[in-house]
Short mmCIF file of N, CA and C in Angstrom, two decimals:
data_model
loop_
_atom_site.label_atom_id
_atom_site.label_comp_id
_atom_site.label_asym_id
_atom_site.label_seq_id
_atom_site.Cartn_x
_atom_site.Cartn_y
_atom_site.Cartn_z
N MET A 1453 -13.06 -41.29 0.64
CA MET A 1453 -12.64 -40.05 1.56
C MET A 1453 -12.99 -38.84 0.13
N ASP A 1454 -14.17 -37.88 1.16
CA ASP A 1454 -14.58 -37.04 -0.14
C ASP A 1454 -13.52 -35.68 -0.35
N THR A 1455 -13.81 -35.07 -1.10
CA THR A 1455 -12.56 -34.06 -1.45
C THR A 1455 -12.39 -33.37 -0.57
N ASP A 1456 -13.61 -32.47 0.52
CA ASP A 1456 -13.12 -32.01 1.73
C ASP A 1456 -13.11 -32.56 3.38
N GLU A 1457 -12.38 -33.77 2.55
CA GLU A 1457 -12.26 -34.57 4.42
C GLU A 1457 -10.65 -34.62 4.45
N THR A 1458 -10.43 -34.38 5.76
CA THR A 1458 -9.11 -34.71 6.05
C THR A 1458 -8.93 -35.69 7.06
N ASP A 1459 -7.69 -36.65 6.85
CA ASP A 1459 -7.91 -37.82 7.04
C ASP A 1459 -7.12 -37.65 8.56
N PRO A 1460 -8.09 -38.12 9.65
CA PRO A 1460 -8.01 -37.76 11.06
C PRO A 1460 -7.24 -38.38 11.48
N GLU A 1461 -6.21 -39.36 11.12
CA GLU A 1461 -5.06 -40.20 11.80
C GLU A 1461 -3.73 -39.01 11.31
N THR A 1462 -3.85 -38.55 10.15
CA THR A 1462 -2.35 -37.64 9.89
C THR A 1462 -2.98 -36.35 9.57
N GLY A 1463 -4.11 -36.06 9.68
CA GLY A 1463 -4.24 -34.82 9.42
C GLY A 1463 -4.27 -34.21 8.01
N ASP A 1464 -3.88 -34.88 7.19
CA ASP A 1464 -3.44 -35.02 5.44
C ASP A 1464 -5.03 -34.65 4.73
N PRO A 1465 -5.06 -33.54 4.43
CA PRO A 1465 -6.28 -33.24 3.69
C PRO A 1465 -6.51 -34.13 2.37
N ASN A 1466 -7.51 -34.40 2.06
CA ASN A 1466 -7.68 -35.19 0.75
C ASN A 1466 -6.97 -36.70 0.39
N GLY A 1467 -6.23 -36.79 1.63
CA GLY A 1467 -5.08 -38.18 1.19
C GLY A 1467 -3.85 -37.62 0.38
N LEU A 1468 -4.06 -36.49 -0.12
CA LEU A 1468 -2.89 -35.86 -1.06
C LEU A 1468 -1.56 -36.15 -0.56
N GLN A 1469 -1.05 -35.97 0.93
CA GLN A 1469 0.56 -36.38 1.10
C GLN A 1469 0.61 -37.57 1.01
N THR A 1470 -0.52 -38.58 1.45
CA THR A 1470 -0.17 -39.89 1.44
C THR A 1470 -0.24 -40.49 0.17
N ALA A 1471 -0.78 -39.77 -0.78
CA ALA A 1471 -0.72 -40.55 -2.39
C ALA A 1471 0.67 -40.31 -2.83
N VAL A 1472 0.95 -39.06 -2.35
CA VAL A 1472 2.57 -38.53 -3.04
C VAL A 1472 3.56 -39.52 -2.35
N GLY A 1473 3.41 -39.63 -1.06
CA GLY A 1473 4.00 -40.67 -0.64
C GLY A 1473 4.17 -41.92 -0.80
N GLN A 1474 2.82 -42.57 -1.36
CA GLN A 1474 2.74 -44.05 -1.61
C GLN A 1474 3.43 -43.98 -3.11
N PHE A 1475 3.42 -42.82 -3.83
CA PHE A 1475 3.85 -42.69 -5.53
C PHE A 1475 5.59 -42.62 -5.32
N ALA A 1476 6.12 -41.86 -4.24
CA ALA A 1476 7.59 -41.98 -3.67
C ALA A 1476 7.97 -43.38 -3.86
N ASP A 1477 7.27 -43.85 -2.58
CA ASP A 1477 7.69 -45.48 -2.31
C ASP A 1477 7.51 -46.78 -3.70
N GLY A 1478 6.54 -46.02 -4.10
CA GLY A 1478 6.58 -46.99 -5.29
C GLY A 1478 7.46 -47.02 -6.66
N LEU A 1479 8.05 -46.03 -6.72
CA LEU A 1479 9.07 -45.72 -7.75
C LEU A 1479 10.62 -46.34 -7.00
N SER A 1480 10.45 -45.91 -5.94
CA SER A 1480 11.80 -46.45 -5.16
C SER A 1480 12.07 -47.71 -5.30
N THR A 1481 10.67 -48.72 -4.99
CA THR A 1481 10.47 -50.24 -4.85
C THR A 1481 10.77 -50.65 -6.59
N MET A 1482 9.88 -49.96 -7.80
CA MET A 1482 10.55 -50.17 -8.84
C MET A 1482 11.65 -50.00 -9.51
N ASN A 1483 12.49 -48.90 -9.13
CA ASN A 1483 13.82 -48.99 -9.32
C ASN A 1483 14.79 -49.64 -8.48
N VAL A 1484 14.65 -50.13 -7.22
CA VAL A 1484 15.42 -51.80 -6.64
C VAL A 1484 15.21 -52.79 -7.97
N GLN A 1485 13.63 -53.02 -8.03
CA GLN A 1485 13.48 -54.08 -9.08
C GLN A 1485 13.86 -53.99 -10.17
N LEU A 1486 14.09 -53.08 -10.99
CA LEU A 1486 14.63 -52.94 -12.16
C LEU A 1486 16.13 -52.75 -12.52
N ASN A 1487 16.65 -52.49 -11.01
CA ASN A 1487 17.97 -52.12 -11.32
C ASN A 1487 19.02 -53.49 -11.25
N PRO A 1488 19.51 -53.77 -12.41
CA PRO A 1488 20.37 -54.95 -12.44
C PRO A 1488 21.55 -54.93 -11.81
N SER A 1489 22.33 -55.80 -11.76
CA SER A 1489 23.59 -55.77 -11.15
C SER A 1489 24.41 -55.07 -12.19
N ALA A 1490 25.81 -54.83 -11.53
CA ALA A 1490 26.79 -53.89 -12.40
C ALA A 1490 27.29 -54.65 -13.56
N ALA A 1491 27.17 -55.88 -13.51
CA ALA A 1491 27.46 -56.38 -14.53
C ALA A 1491 26.75 -56.59 -15.72
N ALA A 1492 25.44 -56.77 -15.39
CA ALA A 1492 24.57 -56.73 -16.26
C ALA A 1492 24.46 -55.13 -17.25
N LYS A 1493 24.45 -54.34 -16.42
CA LYS A 1493 24.38 -53.02 -16.76
C LYS A 1493 25.59 -52.66 -17.49
N ALA A 1494 26.73 -53.01 -17.56
CA ALA A 1494 27.89 -52.74 -18.31
C ALA A 1494 27.32 -53.58 -19.64
N LYS A 1495 27.01 -54.49 -19.77
CA LYS A 1495 26.53 -55.44 -20.84
C LYS A 1495 25.34 -54.67 -21.96
N ASP A 1496 24.54 -53.98 -21.39
CA ASP A 1496 23.09 -53.12 -21.90
C ASP A 1496 23.19 -51.68 -21.73
N PRO A 1497 23.77 -51.16 -22.57
CA PRO A 1497 24.15 -49.86 -22.69
C PRO A 1497 22.62 -48.67 -22.54
N GLU A 1498 21.59 -49.71 -23.11
CA GLU A 1498 20.03 -48.92 -23.02
C GLU A 1498 19.70 -48.91 -21.73
N THR A 1499 20.00 -49.84 -20.82
CA THR A 1499 19.54 -49.61 -19.39
C THR A 1499 20.00 -48.84 -18.57
N LEU A 1500 21.27 -48.02 -19.14
CA LEU A 1500 22.01 -46.90 -18.04
C LEU A 1500 21.36 -45.74 -18.43
N GLY A 1501 20.59 -45.05 -19.57
CA GLY A 1501 19.46 -44.12 -19.44
C GLY A 1501 18.50 -44.44 -18.61
N PHE A 1502 17.78 -45.26 -18.58
CA PHE A 1502 16.82 -45.72 -17.89
C PHE A 1502 16.64 -45.70 -16.69
N ASP A 1503 17.72 -46.42 -16.11
CA ASP A 1503 18.14 -46.72 -14.41
C ASP A 1503 18.22 -44.96 -13.91
N GLU A 1504 19.09 -44.08 -14.85
CA GLU A 1504 19.30 -42.43 -14.30
C GLU A 1504 18.18 -41.78 -14.26
N GLY A 1505 17.02 -42.24 -15.17
CA GLY A 1505 15.64 -41.51 -15.27
C GLY A 1505 14.97 -42.08 -14.02
N VAL A 1506 14.90 -43.35 -13.61
CA VAL A 1506 14.28 -43.43 -12.57
C VAL A 1506 14.62 -43.19 -11.51
N ALA A 1507 16.37 -42.85 -11.39
CA ALA A 1507 16.57 -42.13 -10.37
C ALA A 1507 16.62 -40.68 -10.42
N LYS A 1508 16.05 -40.50 -11.10
CA LYS A 1508 15.78 -38.93 -10.89
C LYS A 1508 14.71 -38.49 -10.90
N LEU A 1509 13.94 -39.71 -11.48
CA LEU A 1509 12.10 -39.51 -10.97
C LEU A 1509 11.97 -39.80 -9.21
N VAL A 1510 13.04 -41.04 -9.01
CA VAL A 1510 12.75 -41.28 -7.42
C VAL A 1510 13.26 -39.97 -6.45
N ASP A 1511 14.01 -39.23 -6.93
CA ASP A 1511 14.60 -37.82 -6.45
C ASP A 1511 13.54 -36.77 -6.65
N GLY A 1512 13.50 -36.72 -7.56
CA GLY A 1512 12.01 -35.41 -8.02
C GLY A 1512 10.68 -35.94 -7.21
N SER A 1513 10.68 -37.38 -6.63
CA SER A 1513 9.19 -37.11 -6.06
C SER A 1513 9.38 -37.37 -4.72
N ASN A 1514 10.70 -37.35 -4.30
CA ASN A 1514 11.09 -37.10 -2.71
C ASN A 1514 10.92 -35.88 -2.59
N GLN A 1515 11.63 -34.90 -3.58
CA GLN A 1515 11.29 -33.60 -3.21
C GLN A 1515 10.34 -32.94 -3.25
N LEU A 1516 9.15 -33.29 -3.92
CA LEU A 1516 7.90 -33.16 -3.98
C LEU A 1516 6.88 -33.76 -3.06
N LYS A 1517 7.40 -34.79 -2.30
CA LYS A 1517 6.92 -34.94 -1.01
C LYS A 1517 7.26 -34.24 0.04
N ALA A 1518 8.45 -33.75 0.02
CA ALA A 1518 8.89 -32.73 1.10
C ALA A 1518 8.32 -31.33 0.80
N GLY A 1519 7.92 -31.34 -0.33
CA GLY A 1519 7.67 -29.72 -0.68
C GLY A 1519 6.26 -29.66 -0.41
N LEU A 1520 5.56 -30.48 -0.49
CA LEU A 1520 4.07 -30.78 -0.25
C LEU A 1520 4.06 -30.87 1.41
N LYS A 1521 5.02 -31.49 2.15
CA LYS A 1521 5.01 -31.51 3.46
C LYS A 1521 4.82 -30.18 4.11
N LYS A 1522 5.95 -29.01 3.42
CA LYS A 1522 5.93 -27.80 3.81
C LYS A 1522 4.80 -27.07 3.82
N VAL A 1523 4.39 -27.21 2.45
CA VAL A 1523 2.96 -26.59 2.30
C VAL A 1523 1.62 -27.30 3.37
N TYR A 1524 1.78 -28.24 3.43
CA TYR A 1524 0.84 -28.57 4.57
C TYR A 1524 1.20 -28.06 5.70
N GLN A 1525 2.24 -28.11 5.98
CA GLN A 1525 2.86 -27.68 7.40
C GLN A 1525 2.25 -25.80 7.49
N GLN A 1526 2.39 -25.67 6.45
CA GLN A 1526 2.16 -24.11 6.33
C GLN A 1526 0.91 -23.35 5.88
N ARG A 1527 -0.43 -24.47 5.93
CA ARG A 1527 -1.43 -24.35 5.54
C ARG A 1527 -2.12 -23.31 6.42
N GLY A 1528 -1.70 -23.33 7.77
CA GLY A 1528 -2.74 -22.17 8.36
C GLY A 1528 -1.99 -20.84 8.10
N THR A 1529 -1.07 -20.80 8.22
CA THR A 1529 -0.45 -19.22 7.92
C THR A 1529 -0.84 -18.83 6.46
N LEU A 1530 -0.86 -19.96 5.36
CA LEU A 1530 -1.55 -19.26 4.30
C LEU A 1530 -3.34 -19.24 4.11
N ALA A 1531 -3.97 -19.87 4.85
CA ALA A 1531 -5.30 -19.76 5.22
C ALA A 1531 -5.11 -18.14 5.85
N SER A 1532 -4.63 -17.80 6.96
CA SER A 1532 -4.92 -16.65 7.88
C SER A 1532 -4.55 -15.51 6.44
N GLY A 1533 -3.29 -15.80 5.73
CA GLY A 1533 -2.78 -14.45 5.26
C GLY A 1533 -4.06 -14.41 3.70
N VAL A 1534 -4.71 -15.44 3.08
CA VAL A 1534 -5.55 -15.41 2.51
C VAL A 1534 -7.15 -14.33 2.93
N GLN A 1535 -7.22 -15.06 4.12
CA GLN A 1535 -8.27 -14.21 5.30
C GLN A 1535 -7.82 -12.64 5.27
N GLN A 1536 -6.80 -12.64 5.60
CA GLN A 1536 -6.32 -10.86 5.62
C GLN A 1536 -6.58 -10.47 4.12
N LEU A 1537 -5.92 -10.80 3.28
CA LEU A 1537 -6.28 -10.43 1.95
C LEU A 1537 -7.53 -10.10 1.23
N THR A 1538 -8.58 -11.00 2.06
CA THR A 1538 -10.27 -10.73 1.52
C THR A 1538 -10.06 -9.83 2.59
N ASP A 1539 -10.19 -9.62 4.05
CA ASP A 1539 -10.43 -8.78 4.64
C ASP A 1539 -10.38 -7.31 3.71
N GLY A 1540 -8.58 -7.43 3.76
CA GLY A 1540 -8.48 -5.99 3.11
C GLY A 1540 -8.89 -5.72 1.99
N LEU A 1541 -9.81 -6.15 1.01
CA LEU A 1541 -10.07 -6.27 -0.27
C LEU A 1541 -11.76 -5.57 0.54
N ASN A 1542 -12.21 -6.18 1.28
CA ASN A 1542 -13.60 -6.05 1.66
C ASN A 1542 -13.53 -4.56 2.17
N SER A 1543 -12.59 -4.36 3.00
CA SER A 1543 -12.41 -3.15 3.67
C SER A 1543 -12.35 -1.93 2.43
N LEU A 1544 -11.03 -2.22 1.41
CA LEU A 1544 -11.54 -1.14 0.26
C LEU A 1544 -12.35 -1.12 -0.23
N ASN A 1545 -13.19 -2.06 -0.49
CA ASN A 1545 -14.43 -2.22 -1.59
C ASN A 1545 -15.43 -1.32 -1.01
N VAL A 1546 -15.41 -1.17 0.51
CA VAL A 1546 -16.47 -0.46 1.30
C VAL A 1546 -15.69 0.98 1.44
N LYS A 1547 -14.47 1.53 1.66
CA LYS A 1547 -14.27 2.64 1.60
C LYS A 1547 -14.05 3.53 0.31
N ALA A 1548 -13.71 2.91 -0.92
CA ALA A 1548 -13.79 3.19 -2.15
C ALA A 1548 -14.72 4.24 -2.66
N PRO A 1549 -15.87 4.13 -1.87
CA PRO A 1549 -17.00 4.95 -2.17
C PRO A 1549 -16.54 6.39 -1.54
N LYS A 1550 -16.43 6.22 -0.36
CA LYS A 1550 -15.88 7.38 0.08
C LYS A 1550 -14.60 8.16 -0.34
N LEU A 1551 -13.54 7.62 -0.48
CA LEU A 1551 -12.31 7.90 -1.27
C LEU A 1551 -13.06 8.44 -2.38
N SER A 1552 -13.61 8.15 -3.17
CA SER A 1552 -14.25 8.76 -4.56
C SER A 1552 -14.76 10.23 -4.19
N SER A 1553 -15.69 10.01 -3.09
CA SER A 1553 -16.21 11.64 -2.86
C SER A 1553 -15.60 12.19 -2.37
N GLY A 1554 -14.62 12.24 -1.30
CA GLY A 1554 -13.79 12.85 -1.19
C GLY A 1554 -13.04 13.51 -2.13
N VAL A 1555 -12.59 12.61 -2.84
CA VAL A 1555 -11.77 13.09 -4.26
C VAL A 1555 -12.38 13.91 -5.15
N THR A 1556 -13.59 14.00 -4.93
CA THR A 1556 -14.62 14.74 -5.95
C THR A 1556 -14.47 16.27 -5.13
N GLN A 1557 -14.68 16.01 -3.69
CA GLN A 1557 -15.22 17.78 -2.80
C GLN A 1557 -13.70 18.12 -3.04
N LEU A 1558 -12.76 17.48 -3.30
CA LEU A 1558 -11.38 17.96 -3.45
C LEU A 1558 -11.07 18.88 -4.31
N LEU A 1559 -11.73 18.22 -5.76
CA LEU A 1559 -11.77 18.97 -6.88
C LEU A 1559 -12.39 19.97 -6.76
N ASN A 1560 -13.70 19.53 -6.53
CA ASN A 1560 -14.80 20.77 -6.43
C ASN A 1560 -13.77 22.13 -5.68
N GLY A 1561 -13.32 21.97 -4.20
CA GLY A 1561 -12.99 22.55 -3.51
C GLY A 1561 -11.57 23.52 -4.30
N SER A 1562 -10.73 22.67 -4.71
CA SER A 1562 -9.62 23.22 -5.51
C SER A 1562 -9.97 24.16 -6.41
N GLY A 1563 -11.18 23.72 -7.11
CA GLY A 1563 -11.81 24.90 -8.36
C GLY A 1563 -12.15 26.27 -7.58
N GLN A 1564 -12.87 26.02 -6.78
CA GLN A 1564 -13.26 27.39 -5.60
C GLN A 1564 -12.24 28.07 -5.42
N LEU A 1565 -11.14 27.44 -5.13
CA LEU A 1565 -10.31 28.19 -4.37
C LEU A 1565 -9.10 28.96 -5.55
N SER A 1566 -9.03 28.49 -6.91
CA SER A 1566 -8.70 28.55 -7.92
C SER A 1566 -9.60 30.01 -8.23
N ASN A 1567 -10.69 29.77 -8.67
CA ASN A 1567 -11.98 31.06 -8.18
C ASN A 1567 -11.64 31.91 -7.74
N GLY A 1568 -11.43 32.21 -6.29
CA GLY A 1568 -11.05 32.83 -5.29
C GLY A 1568 -10.05 33.66 -5.52
N LEU A 1569 -8.87 32.75 -5.74
CA LEU A 1569 -7.41 33.67 -6.03
C LEU A 1569 -7.52 34.15 -7.33
N ASP A 1570 -8.43 33.74 -8.71
CA ASP A 1570 -8.10 34.53 -9.26
C ASP A 1570 -9.03 36.06 -9.49
N GLN A 1571 -9.87 35.99 -8.48
CA GLN A 1571 -10.65 37.22 -8.01
C GLN A 1571 -9.87 37.88 -7.28
N LEU A 1572 -9.10 37.46 -6.46
CA LEU A 1572 -8.13 38.40 -5.35
C LEU A 1572 -7.00 39.07 -6.40
N ASN A 1573 -6.32 38.07 -7.25
CA ASN A 1573 -5.39 38.64 -8.30
C ASN A 1573 -6.32 39.88 -8.91
N GLY A 1574 -7.27 39.71 -9.13
CA GLY A 1574 -7.77 41.24 -9.78
C GLY A 1574 -8.26 42.11 -9.22
N GLN A 1575 -8.26 41.76 -7.91
CA GLN A 1575 -8.37 43.13 -7.08
C GLN A 1575 -7.34 43.66 -6.23
N VAL A 1576 -6.08 43.13 -6.54
CA VAL A 1576 -4.75 43.41 -5.87
C VAL A 1576 -4.51 45.13 -6.27
N PRO A 1577 -4.73 45.13 -7.42
CA PRO A 1577 -4.14 46.76 -8.06
C PRO A 1577 -5.19 47.65 -7.49
N THR A 1578 -6.86 47.41 -7.06
CA THR A 1578 -7.41 47.94 -6.35
C THR A 1578 -6.96 48.22 -5.02
N LEU A 1579 -6.23 47.05 -4.31
CA LEU A 1579 -6.10 47.29 -2.83
C LEU A 1579 -4.90 48.07 -2.85
N ALA A 1580 -4.14 47.84 -4.00
CA ALA A 1580 -2.88 48.51 -3.95
C ALA A 1580 -3.36 50.11 -3.94
N SER A 1581 -3.58 50.54 -5.08
CA SER A 1581 -3.91 51.97 -4.96
C SER A 1581 -4.59 52.59 -3.76
N GLY A 1582 -5.80 52.08 -3.40
CA GLY A 1582 -6.15 52.27 -1.94
C GLY A 1582 -5.14 52.15 -0.76
N VAL A 1583 -4.03 51.34 -0.75
CA VAL A 1583 -2.99 51.45 -0.03
C VAL A 1583 -2.38 52.89 0.09
N ASN A 1584 -2.12 52.89 -1.35
CA ASN A 1584 -1.30 54.12 -1.80
C ASN A 1584 -1.61 55.95 -1.32
N LYS A 1585 -3.62 55.66 -1.68
CA LYS A 1585 -4.34 56.67 -1.34
C LYS A 1585 -4.37 56.97 0.49
N LEU A 1586 -4.11 55.78 0.93
CA LEU A 1586 -4.15 55.95 2.93
C LEU A 1586 -2.75 56.23 3.07
N ALA A 1587 -1.75 56.04 2.39
CA ALA A 1587 -0.53 56.97 2.17
C ALA A 1587 -0.22 57.89 2.56
N ASP A 1588 -1.07 58.61 1.53
CA ASP A 1588 -0.97 60.02 1.06
C ASP A 1588 -1.69 60.82 2.21
N GLY A 1589 -3.14 60.15 2.67
CA GLY A 1589 -3.79 60.68 3.15
C GLY A 1589 -3.24 61.10 4.75
N SER A 1590 -2.32 59.71 5.34
CA SER A 1590 -1.83 59.74 6.23
C SER A 1590 -0.67 61.02 6.39
N LYS A 1591 0.34 60.91 5.09
CA LYS A 1591 0.56 62.36 5.43
C LYS A 1591 0.16 63.55 5.46
N GLN A 1592 -0.84 63.72 4.79
CA GLN A 1592 -1.99 65.16 4.86
C GLN A 1592 -2.02 65.35 6.23
N VAL A 1593 -2.90 64.25 6.67
CA VAL A 1593 -3.06 64.47 8.41
C VAL A 1593 -2.06 64.81 9.20
N ASP A 1594 -0.70 63.99 9.14
CA ASP A 1594 0.63 64.11 9.43
C ASP A 1594 0.76 65.85 9.56
N THR A 1595 0.81 66.35 7.96
CA THR A 1595 0.94 67.82 7.63
C THR A 1595 -0.19 68.85 8.50
N GLY A 1596 -1.33 68.40 8.50
CA GLY A 1596 -2.67 68.99 9.25
C GLY A 1596 -2.30 69.05 10.55
N ALA A 1597 -1.87 67.82 11.25
CA ALA A 1597 -1.64 67.86 12.63
C ALA A 1597 -0.97 68.93 13.06
N GLY A 1598 0.61 68.86 12.33
CA GLY A 1598 1.08 69.75 12.59
C GLY A 1598 0.95 71.53 12.42
N GLN A 1599 0.23 71.69 11.43
CA GLN A 1599 -0.35 73.04 11.26
C GLN A 1599 -1.11 73.32 12.54
N LEU A 1600 -2.07 72.27 12.43
CA LEU A 1600 -3.10 72.75 13.67
C LEU A 1600 -2.10 72.82 14.94
N SER A 1601 -1.33 72.19 15.38
CA SER A 1601 -0.22 72.52 16.54
C SER A 1601 0.12 74.04 16.32
N ASP A 1602 0.74 74.22 15.46
CA ASP A 1602 1.59 75.99 15.28
C ASP A 1602 0.14 76.65 15.26
N GLY A 1603 -0.99 76.51 14.91
CA GLY A 1603 -1.97 77.56 15.24
C GLY A 1603 -2.70 77.80 16.34
N LEU A 1604 -2.39 76.21 17.24
CA LEU A 1604 -3.09 76.66 18.53
C LEU A 1604 -1.78 77.46 19.49
N ASN A 1605 -0.98 77.23 18.94
CA ASN A 1605 0.68 77.55 19.62
C ASN A 1605 0.28 78.84 18.99
N GLN A 1606 0.14 79.52 18.43
CA GLN A 1606 -0.10 81.01 18.05
C GLN A 1606 -1.33 81.72 18.99
N LEU A 1607 -2.39 81.04 18.44
CA LEU A 1607 -3.67 81.59 19.36
C LEU A 1607 -3.08 81.73 20.89
N ASN A 1608 -2.64 80.49 21.32
CA ASN A 1608 -2.59 80.51 22.85
C ASN A 1608 -1.49 81.66 23.34
N SER A 1609 -0.85 82.08 22.42
CA SER A 1609 -0.02 83.12 22.84
C SER A 1609 -0.73 84.69 22.46
N LYS A 1610 -1.23 84.56 21.67
CA LYS A 1610 -2.50 86.07 21.98
C LYS A 1610 -3.36 86.26 22.97
N VAL A 1611 -3.75 85.52 23.54
CA VAL A 1611 -4.90 85.61 24.52
C VAL A 1611 -4.08 85.54 25.68
N PRO A 1612 -4.85 86.64 26.23
CA PRO A 1612 -4.04 87.16 27.52
C PRO A 1612 -4.20 86.06 28.53
N ALA A 1613 -3.31 85.96 29.55
CA ALA A 1613 -3.52 85.10 30.67
C ALA A 1613 -4.35 85.47 31.88
N SER A 1614 -5.01 84.49 32.01
CA SER A 1614 -6.34 85.28 33.11
C SER A 1614 -5.71 85.23 34.43
N SER A 1615 -6.48 85.99 35.11
CA SER A 1615 -5.52 86.11 36.68
C SER A 1615 -6.70 85.94 37.55
N THR A 1616 -6.86 85.26 38.30
CA THR A 1616 -7.63 84.85 39.33
C THR A 1616 -7.03 85.43 40.80
N GLY A 1617 -7.94 85.69 41.43
CA GLY A 1617 -7.38 86.68 42.34
C GLY A 1617 -7.76 86.66 43.66
#
């Protein structure tokens, strides 16, 4: 079987799940064949550690087989996640130049804004002076308007009333 083939009967890619299962079964068989009776174990203390090691190895291979089965069952989700990650990276790669250009424009615009604010701040005293002159002028206009009104009233009182007859 090629490395990219999937077993049509089990759906097992590359026979990996089958190989792990066969390994676990072989260890179980070896454990049964090498496991002497209780009386023999009691006489040979060296086999105690070996038996425990084989039992742990069998248990570990069974856990590996179960874990591999879970990974195999989730391969579609994993492939979908990898595709989403790839799509996201491609999108980021496409949009990064626009983002960079936008940041450059923002930086240039903030520099122009800063310059404009500096110019505005430099002209605030001139504006304040102009507002003060306008206020003084409006007081003069108000005073002049009052004087004009008084003068018109005096003029009006000196002009004889006309009689139409």
